[in-house]
Amino acid sequence: MRSVALSPQNRHAALEAMRAEPLDILVVGAGVVGAGIALDAATRGLSVGLVEARDFASGTSSRSSKLIHGGLRYLEMLDFRLVAEALGERALLLEKLAPHLVHPVPFVYPLTHYGWERLYAGAGVLLYDTMGYLSGRSRGVPHHRHLTRRGARRIVPSLRRDALTGAIYYFDGQVDDARHTMFLARTAAAYGAKVASRTRVTALVREGDRITGARVTDLETGDEFEIAAKQVINATGVWTDETQSLAGERGQFHVRSSKGVHLVVPRDRIRGEAGLILRTEKSVLFVIPWDRHWIIGTTDTDWSLSKDHPAASAKDIEYLLEHVNKVLVEPLTPADVQGVYAGLRPLLAGEDASTSQLSREHAVSTAVKGLTVIAGGKYTTYRIMAKDAVDAAVGQMASTLDRRVPECCTEDVPLLGADGFEALWNQRQKLAQESGLGVGRIEHLLKRYGSLITELLDLIGEQPDLGKSLKGADDYLRAEIVYAATHEGARHLGDTLTRRTRVSIEYFDRGTDVATEVAELMGDVLGWSAEQRAREVDHYLKRVEAERESQTMPDDETADAARMGAPDVVPVDRDKPVPAAVPR
């Protein structure tokens, strides 16, 4: 498949095309489900538009635990179908669809009781592995094994001796969620979908009792126009109810938000070669390896405040540190925390007061003609959710099509960067020699770009200065910043520091030291004026300041108020032309 850049030119052309010609399907929301829907529909031969009010994956899809997993704890809930479904998707992602973005990650599950717990937990993990086989695909990860206490502490020396009697060692999958979602949108564009971020739906257009499109505002220019479509699919996650209300009718289900907070700490703070999964009184707690860091999470609490920027409070941070410190030889302190992020899970509302008991399964509604709504689910099963949404939409519009729409084929459609990844991984020594970069750097790039690394290396070949590391964020190259703006749809400084890279959570300064350098690199290719560059930096600094303040607040209400002290939208230069030729 030919690579397509999510460039400013591509965005402009996509908006013009959506304005000019009716679509078969307009997808609202470019999280993992919306982007997956766009790819599914495009690969069935339908004309598709995908619009997102902010950035790709700017909501829940960039703030997960970054795991591709079946969910061991769902076995305890006897939700066998969800687990089996998710394990099948895990294998697909690891082996075929996105091997450059999804990788096996090991975990140690400490046991705290002799005898019965090993039998109970061991049976559960055995069933977990077995269900991976029963999905009809290989598991994609090694088989689990049992460990003694000494064996577990050999793998994770930071475990307190009195914190376990033994352990089980098993594997799941890990993903950079924001990059994976962006790759979904970019792959959809490669198959013909019209893709545009920073395009907000302000109304749904009706003709009689049917939805026939949407009115949108281009937040970069202020331009307003209508997009006509046979079907609109609402894939807005925690904003489902708000988007559904634009149809003027009550939906068949409601979505409730559950806040999940994660901490990021340096890798040297916990000595270990595998992650941990720990039981808590409410749910489970993960300690997840993440390059030179650990991700610790998550909380699971009801949230009814701002959905745009859920805030982590001091109480959330204390909860996570308290629980992880119960098993560590050297306790973590707030000073060890490099980054904090909070996300909202879209759960189908139920009667149970505890969000950890609400459904992680998804539902599809077609109560209003011309409008399909999908909500719930979990990140790992996004492809199945996308299939179900497109099937429902196609069923609604069958009478308006003059052709039969093929079945879903996305289980055989690798994302951009997947084809050729394994061969290039085998050639990483050669790539390092040819590019002048270290082997470790090439491995890092291959896991972020896959076979598209050649586009990045070509960029460095043309401008050798881009092969240097960012000053103050040396895990990333200057070329990655330019590429984010020219090929990956990054429109603003926060897009790049928060989602195309993870500078905002991986460094103690949270990206403030590198903000000016990144703004200069992006500004050069996006045509920003000096004033716009200054606005971008100022906006980002205020956002970080507000987040830091929110994390000192005692509860959700005060944390939310502090976080909302920073402006939500970066002001932009109006009437500026689309930058001239950027690589396509």
GROMACS .gro file of C-alpha atoms in nm, residues 105-378:
model
  274
  105VAL     CA    1   0.550  -0.743   2.732
  106PRO     CA    2   0.621  -0.972   3.032
  107PHE     CA    3   0.446  -0.950   3.368
  108VAL     CA    4   0.500  -1.102   3.710
  109TYR     CA    5   0.182  -1.175   3.906
  110PRO     CA    6   0.285  -1.203   4.273
  111LEU     CA    7   0.104  -1.462   4.485
  112THR     CA    8   0.045  -1.378   4.851
  113HIS     CA    9  -0.099  -1.705   4.984
  114TYR     CA   10   0.035  -2.059   4.984
  115GLY     CA   11  -0.143  -2.345   4.812
  116TRP     CA   12  -0.489  -2.241   4.704
  117GLU     CA   13  -0.393  -1.911   4.535
  118ARG     CA   14  -0.138  -2.074   4.307
  119LEU     CA   15  -0.401  -2.327   4.200
  120TYR     CA   16  -0.667  -2.059   4.156
  121ALA     CA   17  -0.452  -1.800   3.978
  122GLY     CA   18  -0.260  -2.065   3.785
  123ALA     CA   19  -0.584  -2.208   3.651
  124GLY     CA   20  -0.691  -1.858   3.545
  125VAL     CA   21  -0.367  -1.783   3.360
  126LEU     CA   22  -0.373  -2.128   3.201
  127LEU     CA   23  -0.725  -2.060   3.079
  128TYR     CA   24  -0.606  -1.719   2.955
  129ASP     CA   25  -0.330  -1.882   2.750
  130THR     CA   26  -0.561  -2.158   2.627
  131MET     CA   27  -0.827  -1.910   2.514
  132GLY     CA   28  -0.556  -1.742   2.310
  133TYR     CA   29  -0.528  -2.068   2.116
  134LEU     CA   30  -0.904  -2.119   2.095
  135SER     CA   31  -0.941  -1.783   1.919
  136GLY     CA   32  -0.831  -1.966   1.605
  137ARG     CA   33  -0.501  -1.780   1.591
  138SER     CA   34  -0.167  -1.832   1.761
  139ARG     CA   35  -0.131  -1.650   2.093
  140GLY     CA   36   0.147  -1.429   1.960
  141VAL     CA   37   0.321  -1.437   2.301
  142PRO     CA   38   0.514  -1.703   2.499
  143HIS     CA   39   0.337  -1.941   2.737
  144HIS     CA   40   0.314  -1.857   3.108
  145ARG     CA   41   0.525  -2.027   3.374
  146HIS     CA   42   0.523  -2.056   3.753
  147LEU     CA   43   0.792  -1.895   3.970
  148THR     CA   44   0.915  -1.944   4.323
  149ARG     CA   45   0.957  -1.638   4.542
  150ARG     CA   46   1.330  -1.639   4.467
  151GLY     CA   47   1.264  -1.677   4.095
  152ALA     CA   48   1.022  -1.384   4.095
  153ARG     CA   49   1.265  -1.160   4.284
  154ARG     CA   50   1.541  -1.257   4.039
  155ILE     CA   51   1.326  -1.105   3.761
  156VAL     CA   52   1.203  -0.810   3.971
  157PRO     CA   53   1.463  -0.749   4.246
  158SER     CA   54   1.265  -0.450   4.375
  159LEU     CA   55   0.991  -0.680   4.509
  160ARG     CA   56   0.987  -0.703   4.887
  161ARG     CA   57   1.050  -1.055   5.009
  162ASP     CA   58   0.745  -1.047   5.238
  163ALA     CA   59   0.520  -0.920   4.957
  164LEU     CA   60   0.487  -1.260   4.787
  165THR     CA   61   0.506  -1.635   4.835
  166GLY     CA   62   0.567  -1.705   4.467
  167ALA     CA   63   0.448  -1.574   4.131
  168ILE     CA   64   0.323  -1.644   3.782
  169TYR     CA   65   0.511  -1.507   3.481
  170TYR     CA   66   0.304  -1.436   3.172
  171PHE     CA   67   0.292  -1.212   2.863
  172ASP     CA   68   0.051  -0.964   2.710
  173GLY     CA   69   0.084  -0.698   2.439
  174GLN     CA   70   0.192  -0.335   2.461
  175VAL     CA   71   0.118  -0.046   2.225
  176ASP     CA   72   0.182   0.326   2.195
  177ASP     CA   73  -0.190   0.397   2.174
  178ALA     CA   74  -0.170   0.747   2.026
  179ARG     CA   75   0.068   0.644   1.748
  180HIS     CA   76  -0.136   0.334   1.671
  181THR     CA   77  -0.454   0.543   1.638
  182MET     CA   78  -0.275   0.794   1.415
  183PHE     CA   79  -0.149   0.506   1.199
  184LEU     CA   80  -0.507   0.379   1.167
  185ALA     CA   81  -0.621   0.720   1.041
  186ARG     CA   82  -0.324   0.745   0.807
  187THR     CA   83  -0.385   0.395   0.670
  188ALA     CA   84  -0.751   0.483   0.616
  189ALA     CA   85  -0.635   0.788   0.418
  190ALA     CA   86  -0.409   0.564   0.211
  191TYR     CA   87  -0.718   0.361   0.117
  192GLY     CA   88  -0.906   0.675   0.013
  193ALA     CA   89  -1.071   0.807   0.329
  194LYS     CA   90  -1.090   1.187   0.363
  195VAL     CA   91  -0.934   1.265   0.700
  196ALA     CA   92  -0.932   1.598   0.886
  197SER     CA   93  -0.850   1.684   1.245
  198ARG     CA   94  -0.944   2.015   1.411
  199THR     CA   95  -1.286   1.991   1.242
  200ARG     CA   96  -1.572   2.011   1.487
  201VAL     CA   97  -1.926   1.886   1.419
  202THR     CA   98  -2.163   2.157   1.542
  203ALA     CA   99  -2.492   2.012   1.416
  204LEU     CA  100  -2.640   1.710   1.245
  205VAL     CA  101  -2.836   1.789   0.927
  206ARG     CA  102  -3.187   1.648   0.898
  207GLU     CA  103  -3.423   1.592   0.609
  208GLY     CA  104  -3.754   1.479   0.753
  209ASP     CA  105  -3.690   1.191   0.990
  210ARG     CA  106  -3.343   1.115   0.853
  211ILE     CA  107  -2.992   1.243   0.931
  212THR     CA  108  -2.828   1.336   0.600
  213GLY     CA  109  -2.497   1.482   0.710
  214ALA     CA  110  -2.333   1.723   0.949
  215ARG     CA  111  -2.245   2.089   0.980
  216VAL     CA  112  -1.879   2.136   1.070
  217THR     CA  113  -1.640   2.415   1.160
  218ASP     CA  114  -1.278   2.411   1.050
  219LEU     CA  115  -1.113   2.529   1.373
  220GLU     CA  116  -0.799   2.634   1.187
  221THR     CA  117  -0.976   2.881   0.958
  222GLY     CA  118  -1.316   2.938   1.117
  223ASP     CA  119  -1.483   2.820   0.795
  224GLU     CA  120  -1.825   2.653   0.837
  225PHE     CA  121  -1.989   2.420   0.589
  226GLU     CA  122  -2.203   2.108   0.554
  227ILE     CA  123  -2.089   1.755   0.472
  228ALA     CA  124  -2.354   1.536   0.311
  229ALA     CA  125  -2.349   1.163   0.388
  230LYS     CA  126  -2.580   0.864   0.353
  231GLN     CA  127  -2.480   0.760   0.704
  232VAL     CA  128  -2.319   0.942   0.996
  233ILE     CA  129  -2.142   0.726   1.254
  234ASN     CA  130  -2.103   0.870   1.601
  235ALA     CA  131  -1.777   0.730   1.743
  236THR     CA  132  -1.707   0.998   1.999
  237GLY     CA  133  -1.647   0.780   2.305
  238VAL     CA  134  -1.716   0.965   2.629
  239TRP     CA  135  -1.880   1.244   2.425
  240THR     CA  136  -2.134   0.999   2.278
  241ASP     CA  137  -2.433   1.148   2.462
  242GLU     CA  138  -2.344   1.504   2.360
  243THR     CA  139  -2.300   1.410   1.994
  244GLN     CA  140  -2.614   1.196   2.004
  245SER     CA  141  -2.811   1.495   2.135
  246LEU     CA  142  -2.737   1.683   1.811
  247ALA     CA  143  -2.987   1.449   1.646
  248GLY     CA  144  -3.258   1.595   1.872
  249GLU     CA  145  -3.359   1.254   2.004
  250ARG     CA  146  -3.279   1.047   2.311
  251GLY     CA  147  -3.039   0.762   2.248
  252GLN     CA  148  -3.091   0.395   2.324
  253PHE     CA  149  -2.807   0.386   2.574
  254HIS     CA  150  -2.594   0.622   2.777
  255VAL     CA  151  -2.223   0.641   2.834
  256ARG     CA  152  -2.069   0.695   3.173
  257SER     CA  153  -1.711   0.816   3.222
  258SER     CA  154  -1.462   0.639   3.445
  259LYS     CA  155  -1.135   0.819   3.520
  260GLY     CA  156  -0.810   0.626   3.500
  261VAL     CA  157  -0.491   0.795   3.624
  262HIS     CA  158  -0.139   0.676   3.541
  263LEU     CA  159   0.201   0.778   3.675
  264VAL     CA  160   0.530   0.762   3.484
  265VAL     CA  161   0.855   0.708   3.677
  266PRO     CA  162   1.215   0.651   3.561
  267ARG     CA  163   1.315   0.292   3.493
  268ASP     CA  164   1.590   0.298   3.757
  269ARG     CA  165   1.340   0.361   4.036
  270ILE     CA  166   1.216   0.002   4.013
  271ARG     CA  167   1.467  -0.271   3.940
  272GLY     CA  168   1.305  -0.531   3.720
  273GLU     CA  169   1.293  -0.699   3.381
  274ALA     CA  170   0.916  -0.746   3.378
  275GLY     CA  171   0.606  -0.557   3.477
  276LEU     CA  172   0.383  -0.631   3.774
  277ILE     CA  173   0.010  -0.692   3.808
  278LEU     CA  174  -0.112  -0.636   4.163
  279ARG     CA  175  -0.450  -0.688   4.322
  280THR     CA  176  -0.615  -0.394   4.496
  281GLU     CA  177  -0.935  -0.376   4.699
  282LYS     CA  178  -1.119  -0.243   4.391
  283SER     CA  179  -0.947  -0.384   4.085
  284VAL     CA  180  -0.589  -0.442   3.969
  285LEU     CA  181  -0.281  -0.224   3.948
  286PHE     CA  182  -0.026  -0.250   3.668
  287VAL     CA  183   0.342  -0.157   3.675
  288ILE     CA  184   0.429  -0.159   3.306
  289PRO     CA  185   0.773  -0.136   3.140
  290TRP     CA  186   0.779   0.160   2.899
  291ASP     CA  187   1.122   0.209   2.735
  292ARG     CA  188   1.331   0.396   2.996
  293HIS     CA  189   1.031   0.435   3.225
  294TRP     CA  190   0.756   0.254   3.415
  295ILE     CA  191   0.386   0.331   3.382
  296ILE     CA  192   0.191   0.274   3.705
  297GLY     CA  193  -0.187   0.258   3.690
  298THR     CA  194  -0.467   0.277   3.705
  299THR     CA  195  -0.747   0.423   3.913
  300ASP     CA  196  -1.110   0.354   3.829
  301THR     CA  197  -1.344   0.624   3.960
  302ASP     CA  198  -1.658   0.793   3.836
  303TRP     CA  199  -1.604   1.128   3.658
  304SER     CA  200  -1.869   1.388   3.578
  305LEU     CA  201  -1.655   1.701   3.525
  306SER     CA  202  -1.468   1.828   3.215
  307LYS     CA  203  -1.432   1.553   2.958
  308ASP     CA  204  -1.183   1.745   2.747
  309HIS     CA  205  -0.911   1.745   3.010
  310PRO     CA  206  -0.976   1.506   3.299
  311ALA     CA  207  -0.752   1.603   3.589
  312ALA     CA  208  -0.549   1.388   3.824
  313SER     CA  209  -0.568   1.500   4.185
  314ALA     CA  210  -0.319   1.456   4.470
  315LYS     CA  211  -0.556   1.190   4.604
  316ASP     CA  212  -0.521   0.988   4.282
  317ILE     CA  213  -0.143   1.009   4.291
  318GLU     CA  214  -0.130   0.913   4.659
  319TYR     CA  215  -0.356   0.613   4.593
  320LEU     CA  216  -0.126   0.477   4.322
  321LEU     CA  217   0.194   0.535   4.518
  322GLU     CA  218   0.045   0.383   4.834
  323HIS     CA  219  -0.056   0.062   4.657
  324VAL     CA  220   0.261   0.011   4.456
  325ASN     CA  221   0.479   0.086   4.758
  326LYS     CA  222   0.324  -0.207   4.944
  327VAL     CA  223   0.537  -0.443   4.735
  328LEU     CA  224   0.855  -0.238   4.673
  329VAL     CA  225   1.180  -0.258   4.868
  330GLU     CA  226   1.245   0.112   4.807
  331PRO     CA  227   0.917   0.310   4.818
  332LEU     CA  228   0.844   0.569   4.550
  333THR     CA  229   0.778   0.930   4.647
  334PRO     CA  230   0.599   1.210   4.458
  335ALA     CA  231   0.947   1.340   4.364
  336ASP     CA  232   1.002   1.025   4.157
  337VAL     CA  233   0.705   1.098   3.932
  338GLN     CA  234   0.811   1.224   3.588
  339GLY     CA  235   0.469   1.242   3.432
  340VAL     CA  236   0.101   1.200   3.510
  341TYR     CA  237  -0.186   1.146   3.269
  342ALA     CA  238  -0.558   1.092   3.318
  343GLY     CA  239  -0.803   0.945   3.071
  344LEU     CA  240  -1.172   0.862   3.064
  345ARG     CA  241  -1.310   0.521   2.977
  346PRO     CA  242  -1.646   0.522   2.796
  347LEU     CA  243  -1.857   0.267   2.981
  348LEU     CA  244  -2.211   0.165   2.898
  349ALA     CA  245  -2.408   0.290   3.197
  350GLY     CA  246  -2.543   0.022   3.429
  351GLU     CA  247  -2.706  -0.005   3.765
  352ASP     CA  248  -2.389  -0.083   3.962
  353ALA     CA  249  -2.244   0.216   4.142
  354SER     CA  250  -1.887   0.098   4.090
  355THR     CA  251  -1.738   0.187   3.751
  356SER     CA  252  -1.507  -0.114   3.771
  357GLN     CA  253  -1.820  -0.329   3.734
  358LEU     CA  254  -1.966  -0.145   3.436
  359SER     CA  255  -1.953  -0.309   3.095
  360ARG     CA  256  -1.637  -0.296   2.885
  361GLU     CA  257  -1.838  -0.447   2.601
  362HIS     CA  258  -1.975  -0.229   2.326
  363ALA     CA  259  -2.315  -0.155   2.182
  364VAL     CA  260  -2.437  -0.025   1.846
  365SER     CA  261  -2.756   0.175   1.796
  366THR     CA  262  -2.943   0.272   1.478
  367ALA     CA  263  -3.248   0.426   1.644
  368VAL     CA  264  -3.236   0.735   1.420
  369LYS     CA  265  -3.238   0.689   1.044
  370GLY     CA  266  -2.907   0.790   0.892
  371LEU     CA  267  -2.724   0.781   1.227
  372THR     CA  268  -2.529   0.490   1.374
  373VAL     CA  269  -2.396   0.520   1.729
  374ILE     CA  270  -2.128   0.298   1.880
  375ALA     CA  271  -2.005   0.318   2.239
  376GLY     CA  272  -1.834   0.119   2.512
  377GLY     CA  273  -1.574  -0.145   2.440
  378LYS     CA  274  -1.202  -0.161   2.509
   0.00000   0.00000   0.00000
